[in-house]
mmCIF file of C-alpha atoms in Angstrom:
data_model
loop_
_atom_site.group_PDB
_atom_site.id
_atom_site.type_symbol
_atom_site.label_atom_id
_atom_site.label_comp_id
_atom_site.label_asym_id
_atom_site.label_seq_id
_atom_site.Cartn_x
_atom_site.Cartn_y
_atom_site.Cartn_z
ATOM 1 C CA MET A 198 -38.275 49.242 74.285
ATOM 2 C CA ALA A 199 -41.006 46.665 74.052
ATOM 3 C CA SER A 200 -43.590 49.362 73.377
ATOM 4 C CA ASP A 201 -41.457 50.771 70.483
ATOM 5 C CA ARG A 202 -41.246 47.349 68.816
ATOM 6 C CA THR A 203 -44.979 46.885 69.194
ATOM 7 C CA ASN A 204 -45.629 50.295 67.618
ATOM 8 C CA ASN A 205 -43.281 49.507 64.691
ATOM 9 C CA ASP A 206 -45.002 46.156 64.074
ATOM 10 C CA ASP A 207 -48.364 47.843 64.185
ATOM 11 C CA PHE A 208 -47.145 50.364 61.605
ATOM 12 C CA THR A 209 -45.317 48.065 59.153
ATOM 13 C CA GLY A 210 -48.006 45.355 59.108
ATOM 14 C CA PRO A 211 -50.737 47.490 57.493
ATOM 15 C CA LEU A 212 -48.099 49.039 55.165
ATOM 16 C CA LYS A 213 -47.037 45.656 53.833
ATOM 17 C CA ARG A 214 -50.623 44.663 53.263
ATOM 18 C CA LEU A 215 -51.242 47.943 51.447
ATOM 19 C CA LEU A 216 -48.237 47.511 49.189
ATOM 20 C CA LEU A 217 -49.230 43.915 48.436
ATOM 21 C CA ALA A 218 -52.731 45.052 47.527
ATOM 22 C CA ILE A 219 -51.335 47.782 45.271
ATOM 23 C CA LEU A 220 -49.037 45.246 43.545
ATOM 24 C CA VAL A 221 -51.899 42.850 42.995
ATOM 25 C CA LEU A 222 -54.064 45.624 41.575
ATOM 26 C CA PHE A 223 -51.187 46.725 39.309
ATOM 27 C CA LEU A 224 -50.639 43.249 37.969
ATOM 28 C CA LEU A 225 -54.361 42.777 37.520
ATOM 29 C CA ALA A 226 -54.514 46.045 35.607
ATOM 30 C CA ILE A 227 -51.630 44.944 33.353
ATOM 31 C CA PHE A 228 -53.344 41.620 32.763
ATOM 32 C CA LEU A 229 -56.590 43.327 31.857
ATOM 33 C CA ILE A 230 -54.847 45.805 29.595
ATOM 34 C CA TRP A 231 -53.042 42.983 27.789
ATOM 35 C CA ARG A 232 -56.309 41.103 27.381
ATOM 36 C CA ILE A 233 -58.334 43.993 25.994
ATOM 37 C CA ASP A 234 -58.735 43.774 22.220
ATOM 38 C CA SER A 235 -58.874 47.400 21.169
ATOM 39 C CA PRO A 236 -56.818 49.495 18.697
ATOM 40 C CA ARG A 237 -56.132 52.166 21.301
ATOM 41 C CA VAL A 238 -55.030 49.601 23.885
ATOM 42 C CA GLU A 239 -52.900 47.923 21.226
ATOM 43 C CA ARG A 240 -51.106 51.195 20.497
ATOM 44 C CA PHE A 241 -50.659 51.739 24.218
ATOM 45 C CA ARG A 242 -49.169 48.276 24.617
ATOM 46 C CA ALA A 243 -46.810 48.919 21.714
ATOM 47 C CA GLN A 244 -45.634 52.187 23.278
ATOM 48 C CA VAL A 245 -45.073 50.523 26.630
ATOM 49 C CA ILE A 246 -43.074 47.733 25.019
ATOM 50 C CA ASP A 247 -40.980 50.235 23.057
ATOM 51 C CA ARG A 248 -40.182 52.127 26.211
ATOM 52 C CA VAL A 249 -39.619 49.271 28.639
ATOM 53 C CA VAL A 250 -38.175 46.314 26.696
ATOM 54 C CA PRO A 251 -35.039 48.024 25.258
ATOM 55 C CA ASN A 252 -34.147 49.229 28.749
ATOM 56 C CA MET A 253 -34.443 45.702 30.162
ATOM 57 C CA ASP A 254 -31.389 44.308 28.367
ATOM 58 C CA TRP A 255 -29.373 44.356 31.579
ATOM 59 C CA ALA A 256 -32.015 42.181 33.250
ATOM 60 C CA MET A 257 -32.092 39.744 30.342
ATOM 61 C CA ALA A 258 -28.289 39.473 30.094
ATOM 62 C CA PRO A 259 -27.946 36.633 32.652
ATOM 63 C CA VAL A 260 -30.782 34.711 31.010
ATOM 64 C CA THR A 261 -29.321 35.242 27.537
ATOM 65 C CA GLY A 262 -25.864 34.217 28.749
ATOM 66 C CA SER A 263 -27.247 31.072 30.349
ATOM 67 C CA ILE A 264 -29.083 30.143 27.167
ATOM 68 C CA ARG A 265 -25.945 30.709 25.107
ATOM 69 C CA LEU A 266 -23.896 28.629 27.544
ATOM 70 C CA VAL A 267 -26.355 25.751 27.277
ATOM 71 C CA ARG A 268 -26.347 25.989 23.496
ATOM 72 C CA ASP A 269 -22.526 26.092 23.387
ATOM 73 C CA PHE A 270 -22.351 23.028 25.629
ATOM 74 C CA GLN A 271 -24.769 21.160 23.377
ATOM 75 C CA SER A 272 -22.758 22.236 20.339
ATOM 76 C CA TYR A 273 -19.568 21.009 22.045
ATOM 77 C CA GLN A 274 -21.190 17.644 22.678
ATOM 78 C CA ARG A 275 -22.194 17.387 19.026
ATOM 79 C CA LEU A 276 -18.665 18.352 17.946
ATOM 80 C CA ALA A 277 -17.168 15.715 20.247
ATOM 81 C CA GLN A 278 -19.455 13.052 18.777
ATOM 82 C CA GLN A 279 -18.621 14.132 15.233
ATOM 83 C CA ASN A 280 -14.898 14.093 16.116
ATOM 84 C CA ASP A 281 -15.173 10.518 17.395
ATOM 85 C CA GLU A 282 -17.031 9.475 14.244
ATOM 86 C CA LEU A 283 -14.414 11.158 12.066
ATOM 87 C CA ARG A 284 -11.623 9.397 13.962
ATOM 88 C CA ARG A 285 -13.293 6.027 13.377
ATOM 89 C CA GLU A 286 -13.779 6.820 9.705
ATOM 90 C CA LEU A 287 -10.144 7.956 9.471
ATOM 91 C CA ARG A 288 -8.933 4.651 10.909
ATOM 92 C CA GLN A 289 -11.114 2.787 8.418
ATOM 93 C CA MET A 290 -9.861 4.965 5.576
ATOM 94 C CA THR A 291 -6.258 4.357 6.648
ATOM 95 C CA ALA A 292 -6.812 0.600 6.495
ATOM 96 C CA TRP A 293 -8.507 0.975 3.109
ATOM 97 C CA LYS A 294 -5.646 3.161 1.906
ATOM 98 C CA GLU A 295 -3.068 0.513 2.850
ATOM 99 C CA ALA A 296 -5.131 -2.162 1.097
ATOM 100 C CA ALA A 297 -5.511 0.089 -1.954
ATOM 101 C CA LEU A 298 -1.761 0.775 -2.078
ATOM 102 C CA GLN A 299 -0.972 -2.933 -1.896
ATOM 103 C CA LEU A 300 -3.484 -3.663 -4.653
ATOM 104 C CA GLU A 301 -2.070 -0.807 -6.717
ATOM 105 C CA GLN A 302 1.467 -2.170 -6.341
ATOM 106 C CA GLU A 303 0.364 -5.687 -7.250
ATOM 107 C CA ASN A 304 -1.590 -4.313 -10.204
ATOM 108 C CA ALA A 305 1.446 -2.345 -11.359
ATOM 109 C CA ARG A 306 3.655 -5.428 -11.194
ATOM 110 C CA LEU A 307 1.095 -7.473 -13.097
ATOM 111 C CA ARG A 308 0.880 -4.735 -15.725
ATOM 112 C CA ASP A 309 4.672 -4.808 -15.956
ATOM 113 C CA LEU A 310 4.527 -8.552 -16.555
ATOM 114 C CA ASN A 311 1.941 -8.068 -19.294
ATOM 115 C CA ASN A 312 3.965 -5.304 -20.971
ATOM 116 C CA VAL A 313 7.202 -7.297 -21.298
ATOM 117 C CA ARG A 314 7.997 -7.830 -24.989
ATOM 118 C CA LEU A 315 8.981 -11.454 -25.626
ATOM 119 C CA ASP A 316 9.553 -13.697 -28.594
ATOM 120 C CA PRO A 317 6.096 -14.495 -30.051
ATOM 121 C CA ARG A 318 7.035 -18.177 -30.021
ATOM 122 C CA LEU A 319 7.390 -18.097 -26.235
ATOM 123 C CA THR A 320 4.398 -18.658 -24.009
ATOM 124 C CA TYR A 321 4.374 -18.148 -20.271
ATOM 125 C CA ILE A 322 2.527 -18.718 -17.026
ATOM 126 C CA THR A 323 2.363 -16.186 -14.180
ATOM 127 C CA ALA A 324 3.243 -17.523 -10.727
ATOM 128 C CA VAL A 325 3.047 -16.097 -7.214
ATOM 129 C CA VAL A 326 6.153 -16.170 -5.021
ATOM 130 C CA LEU A 327 5.280 -18.164 -1.897
ATOM 131 C CA ALA A 328 8.522 -17.993 0.076
ATOM 132 C CA ASP A 329 12.021 -16.583 -0.150
ATOM 133 C CA SER A 330 14.817 -18.796 1.083
ATOM 134 C CA GLY A 331 17.552 -16.265 0.538
ATOM 135 C CA SER A 332 20.632 -16.838 2.670
ATOM 136 C CA PRO A 333 24.362 -16.073 2.517
ATOM 137 C CA PHE A 334 24.848 -19.472 0.839
ATOM 138 C CA ARG A 335 21.755 -19.899 -1.324
ATOM 139 C CA GLN A 336 19.490 -17.562 -3.288
ATOM 140 C CA SER A 337 16.159 -19.089 -4.358
ATOM 141 C CA VAL A 338 12.400 -18.607 -4.146
ATOM 142 C CA LEU A 339 9.392 -20.924 -4.136
ATOM 143 C CA ILE A 340 6.525 -20.371 -6.591
ATOM 144 C CA ASN A 341 2.986 -21.792 -6.642
ATOM 145 C CA VAL A 342 3.172 -23.670 -9.976
ATOM 146 C CA GLY A 343 4.565 -27.131 -10.605
ATOM 147 C CA SER A 344 4.333 -30.233 -12.730
ATOM 148 C CA ARG A 345 0.538 -30.057 -12.874
ATOM 149 C CA ASP A 346 1.004 -26.749 -14.752
ATOM 150 C CA GLY A 347 3.599 -28.257 -17.106
ATOM 151 C CA ILE A 348 6.613 -26.597 -15.469
ATOM 152 C CA VAL A 349 9.966 -28.094 -16.521
ATOM 153 C CA ASP A 350 13.423 -27.816 -14.961
ATOM 154 C CA GLY A 351 15.586 -25.184 -16.605
ATOM 155 C CA TRP A 352 12.835 -22.804 -17.730
ATOM 156 C CA ALA A 353 13.605 -19.103 -17.346
ATOM 157 C CA THR A 354 11.669 -16.839 -14.979
ATOM 158 C CA MET A 355 11.243 -13.059 -15.227
ATOM 159 C CA ASP A 356 9.625 -10.302 -13.250
ATOM 160 C CA GLY A 357 8.116 -7.214 -14.856
ATOM 161 C CA ILE A 358 11.437 -6.107 -16.376
ATOM 162 C CA GLY A 359 14.292 -8.576 -16.427
ATOM 163 C CA LEU A 360 15.458 -12.132 -15.948
ATOM 164 C CA VAL A 361 15.235 -13.461 -12.382
ATOM 165 C CA GLY A 362 16.526 -17.030 -12.587
ATOM 166 C CA ARG A 363 15.718 -20.546 -13.704
ATOM 167 C CA VAL A 364 13.513 -23.344 -12.447
ATOM 168 C CA SER A 365 15.499 -25.932 -10.505
ATOM 169 C CA GLY A 366 13.335 -28.505 -8.800
ATOM 170 C CA VAL A 367 9.684 -29.106 -9.673
ATOM 171 C CA GLY A 368 6.998 -30.564 -7.426
ATOM 172 C CA ARG A 369 3.379 -31.178 -8.225
ATOM 173 C CA ASN A 370 2.087 -27.847 -6.911
ATOM 174 C CA THR A 371 5.283 -25.828 -6.380
ATOM 175 C CA ALA A 372 8.655 -25.232 -7.991
ATOM 176 C CA ARG A 373 11.992 -23.869 -6.861
ATOM 177 C CA VAL A 374 13.599 -20.962 -8.749
ATOM 178 C CA ILE A 375 17.360 -20.464 -8.471
ATOM 179 C CA LEU A 376 18.078 -16.737 -8.738
ATOM 180 C CA LEU A 377 20.808 -15.213 -10.884
ATOM 181 C CA THR A 378 22.550 -14.142 -7.705
ATOM 182 C CA ASP A 379 22.971 -17.728 -6.445
ATOM 183 C CA ALA A 380 26.519 -19.081 -6.348
ATOM 184 C CA THR A 381 25.526 -22.015 -8.600
ATOM 185 C CA SER A 382 24.068 -19.771 -11.320
ATOM 186 C CA ARG A 383 25.923 -19.485 -14.640
ATOM 187 C CA ILE A 384 24.147 -17.566 -17.411
ATOM 188 C CA PRO A 385 25.570 -17.199 -20.948
ATOM 189 C CA ALA A 386 25.088 -13.576 -21.907
ATOM 190 C CA GLU A 387 25.665 -11.105 -24.708
ATOM 191 C CA ILE A 388 26.674 -7.496 -24.109
ATOM 192 C CA GLN A 389 25.155 -4.965 -26.485
ATOM 193 C CA PRO A 390 25.988 -3.114 -28.657
ATOM 194 C CA SER A 391 29.483 -4.628 -28.885
ATOM 195 C CA GLY A 392 28.163 -8.200 -29.156
ATOM 196 C CA GLN A 393 30.703 -9.519 -26.673
ATOM 197 C CA ARG A 394 29.908 -12.937 -25.171
ATOM 198 C CA ALA A 395 30.387 -13.492 -21.444
ATOM 199 C CA LEU A 396 29.209 -15.526 -18.493
ATOM 200 C CA ILE A 397 27.197 -14.031 -15.627
ATOM 201 C CA VAL A 398 28.406 -15.826 -12.499
ATOM 202 C CA GLY A 399 26.368 -15.630 -9.318
ATOM 203 C CA ASP A 400 28.246 -14.948 -6.083
ATOM 204 C CA ASN A 401 25.363 -14.394 -3.612
ATOM 205 C CA THR A 402 25.584 -10.623 -4.044
ATOM 206 C CA ALA A 403 23.120 -8.204 -5.624
ATOM 207 C CA ALA A 404 25.559 -7.497 -8.507
ATOM 208 C CA PRO A 405 26.979 -10.697 -10.028
ATOM 209 C CA PRO A 406 30.364 -10.399 -11.748
ATOM 210 C CA ILE A 407 30.969 -10.780 -15.483
ATOM 211 C CA ASP A 408 33.491 -13.507 -16.299
ATOM 212 C CA PHE A 409 35.053 -14.979 -19.446
ATOM 213 C CA LEU A 410 34.616 -11.739 -21.350
ATOM 214 C CA GLU A 411 36.119 -11.895 -24.825
ATOM 215 C CA ASN A 412 37.400 -8.301 -25.085
ATOM 216 C CA PRO A 413 36.840 -6.125 -21.990
ATOM 217 C CA ASP A 414 38.048 -3.014 -23.834
ATOM 218 C CA LEU A 415 34.877 -3.021 -25.960
ATOM 219 C CA VAL A 416 32.576 -3.013 -22.933
ATOM 220 C CA ARG A 417 31.508 0.163 -21.170
ATOM 221 C CA PRO A 418 29.436 0.719 -17.989
ATOM 222 C CA GLY A 419 25.804 1.105 -18.948
ATOM 223 C CA ASP A 420 25.901 -1.406 -21.813
ATOM 224 C CA ARG A 421 22.865 -3.639 -22.069
ATOM 225 C CA ILE A 422 23.189 -7.321 -21.117
ATOM 226 C CA VAL A 423 20.836 -9.974 -22.523
ATOM 227 C CA THR A 424 20.869 -13.762 -22.686
ATOM 228 C CA SER A 425 22.823 -15.104 -25.618
ATOM 229 C CA GLY A 426 21.012 -18.437 -25.970
ATOM 230 C CA ASP A 427 24.278 -20.374 -25.914
ATOM 231 C CA GLY A 428 23.793 -23.907 -24.662
ATOM 232 C CA GLU A 429 20.087 -23.721 -25.568
ATOM 233 C CA VAL A 430 19.196 -23.459 -21.881
ATOM 234 C CA PHE A 431 17.760 -19.920 -21.995
ATOM 235 C CA PRO A 432 15.999 -18.244 -24.919
ATOM 236 C CA PRO A 433 18.139 -15.484 -26.465
ATOM 237 C CA GLY A 434 17.356 -11.816 -26.002
ATOM 238 C CA LEU A 435 16.031 -11.859 -22.409
ATOM 239 C CA LEU A 436 17.054 -8.714 -20.548
ATOM 240 C CA ILE A 437 19.451 -9.294 -17.640
ATOM 241 C CA GLY A 438 20.658 -5.814 -16.751
ATOM 242 C CA GLN A 439 23.394 -3.296 -17.416
ATOM 243 C CA VAL A 440 27.150 -3.317 -17.070
ATOM 244 C CA ALA A 441 28.528 -1.661 -13.934
ATOM 245 C CA GLU A 442 32.016 -1.310 -12.491
ATOM 246 C CA ASP A 443 32.787 -1.872 -8.813
ATOM 247 C CA PRO A 444 35.404 0.163 -6.877
ATOM 248 C CA GLY A 445 37.978 -2.552 -7.590
ATOM 249 C CA GLY A 446 37.545 -2.128 -11.339
ATOM 250 C CA ARG A 447 35.762 -5.459 -11.882
ATOM 251 C CA LEU A 448 32.810 -5.512 -14.258
ATOM 252 C CA ARG A 449 29.528 -6.527 -12.694
ATOM 253 C CA VAL A 450 25.830 -6.606 -13.605
ATOM 254 C CA ARG A 451 23.283 -4.124 -12.329
ATOM 255 C CA LEU A 452 20.275 -6.435 -12.525
ATOM 256 C CA SER A 453 17.081 -5.058 -14.033
ATOM 257 C CA ALA A 454 14.824 -7.336 -11.964
ATOM 258 C CA ASP A 455 13.659 -5.953 -8.623
ATOM 259 C CA TYR A 456 14.831 -8.655 -6.233
ATOM 260 C CA GLU A 457 13.578 -6.774 -3.167
ATOM 261 C CA ARG A 458 9.927 -7.067 -4.238
ATOM 262 C CA LEU A 459 9.535 -10.424 -5.956
ATOM 263 C CA GLU A 460 5.815 -11.144 -5.696
ATOM 264 C CA PHE A 461 4.949 -12.353 -9.200
ATOM 265 C CA LEU A 462 7.145 -14.222 -11.681
ATOM 266 C CA ARG A 463 6.623 -15.094 -15.319
ATOM 267 C CA VAL A 464 7.768 -18.624 -16.159
ATOM 268 C CA LEU A 465 8.630 -18.878 -19.861
ATOM 269 C CA ARG A 466 7.526 -22.057 -21.622
ATOM 270 C CA ASP A 467 10.497 -22.543 -23.903
ATOM 271 C CA HIS A 468 9.267 -25.654 -25.718
ATOM 272 C CA GLY A 469 11.989 -25.405 -28.331
ATOM 273 C CA ALA A 470 14.882 -25.549 -25.864
ATOM 274 C CA ARG A 471 16.825 -28.680 -25.096
ATOM 275 C CA ARG A 472 16.084 -30.122 -21.687
ATOM 276 C CA VAL A 473 19.031 -30.693 -19.402
ATOM 277 C CA ALA A 474 18.565 -34.383 -18.620
ATOM 278 C CA ASN A 475 22.174 -35.584 -18.802
ATOM 279 C CA PRO A 476 24.857 -33.131 -17.624
ATOM 280 C CA SER A 477 27.575 -35.001 -19.511
ATOM 281 C CA GLY A 478 25.749 -34.277 -22.720
ATOM 282 C CA LEU A 479 26.753 -30.651 -22.337
ATOM 283 C CA ILE A 480 30.433 -31.577 -22.206
ATOM 284 C CA LEU A 481 30.911 -34.486 -24.637
ATOM 285 C CA PRO A 482 30.289 -34.028 -28.370
ATOM 286 C CA GLU A 483 26.968 -35.399 -29.519
ATOM 287 C CA ASP A 484 28.395 -37.146 -32.600
ATOM 288 C CA LEU A 485 30.347 -39.650 -30.494
ATOM 289 C CA PRO A 486 28.427 -42.932 -30.244
ATOM 290 C CA ASP A 487 29.428 -43.462 -26.618
ATOM 291 C CA ALA A 488 28.690 -39.899 -25.462
ATOM 292 C CA GLY A 489 26.531 -39.809 -22.392
ATOM 293 C CA LEU A 490 26.556 -43.612 -21.798
ATOM 294 C CA PRO A 491 27.559 -45.058 -18.457
ATOM 295 C CA PRO A 492 31.098 -46.487 -18.337
ATOM 296 C CA GLU A 493 29.895 -50.083 -18.145
ATOM 297 C CA GLU A 494 27.916 -49.652 -21.399
ATOM 298 C CA GLN A 495 30.771 -48.146 -23.391
ATOM 299 C CA LEU A 496 32.448 -50.662 -25.711
ATOM 300 C CA PRO A 497 36.210 -51.028 -25.277
ATOM 301 C CA GLU A 498 38.340 -50.488 -28.292
ATOM 302 C CA GLU A 499 39.698 -53.665 -29.923
ATOM 303 C CA LEU A 500 43.306 -54.133 -29.150
ATOM 304 C CA PRO A 501 45.585 -55.272 -31.978
ATOM 305 C CA THR A 502 46.635 -58.868 -31.666
ATOM 306 C CA ASP A 503 49.902 -60.401 -32.662
ATOM 307 C CA GLY A 504 50.057 -62.802 -35.508
#
């Protein structure tokens, strides 16, 4: 057995060396052929390439697949980076969109304020609503104008469409506006086209009732309600809303002002109106000499004397 192995080793050793020498000579011949600059050799090389290369697709398939896999992975990485960048830009655009919508809404409300048709004799100042103190017992807002801006108690305030309320309480930099819906609000009004006079009475609801109506039969739901100017507290002709009827059959006002989004108010400078300085002056006739005077300043009537 040992002699057989020795014979096999003696036979395969020279064979391996022979095959290695043949391979080296073959590769050397290919190298020389590829290095020879001759037209005939060039045609030969072209023929060899045409015969061999198309048949080597199966050998190049793993290499081609690996290259494609690497390229796909790189493309995936680039797509992931682009996706992250797009997500960041989308978040920024969402924030910008919200800011743009808020600015658009504010711009629309300001345009509404500018488009309101008022008496040419009336001037106004635009104020920003700072706080809303609405409650079940009181309906009012705080605005950022006051006595330094010439604001006076009793002046009317409007939003982009209709009447909102009146100024009640003025500080140096701020003022309080009592809304039409407040329980203390009483607005003399005129219902068009019938011309009926009434009083809009606040009751802390979104639709104040209509009281002291002269002839309810002449009033229909949908009629326009404006200020009448009675009492010289509000200028006449300011839009309040429309007549509506509740399920109980009582006439109420569907207010034109948007009370849910009060951000800007127009304070009307009604310089021709009478200021409410003495409440008794609204009750007692002005032609009485003692009207509006304190009781201690009123002169007693002379009593007839006997004799």
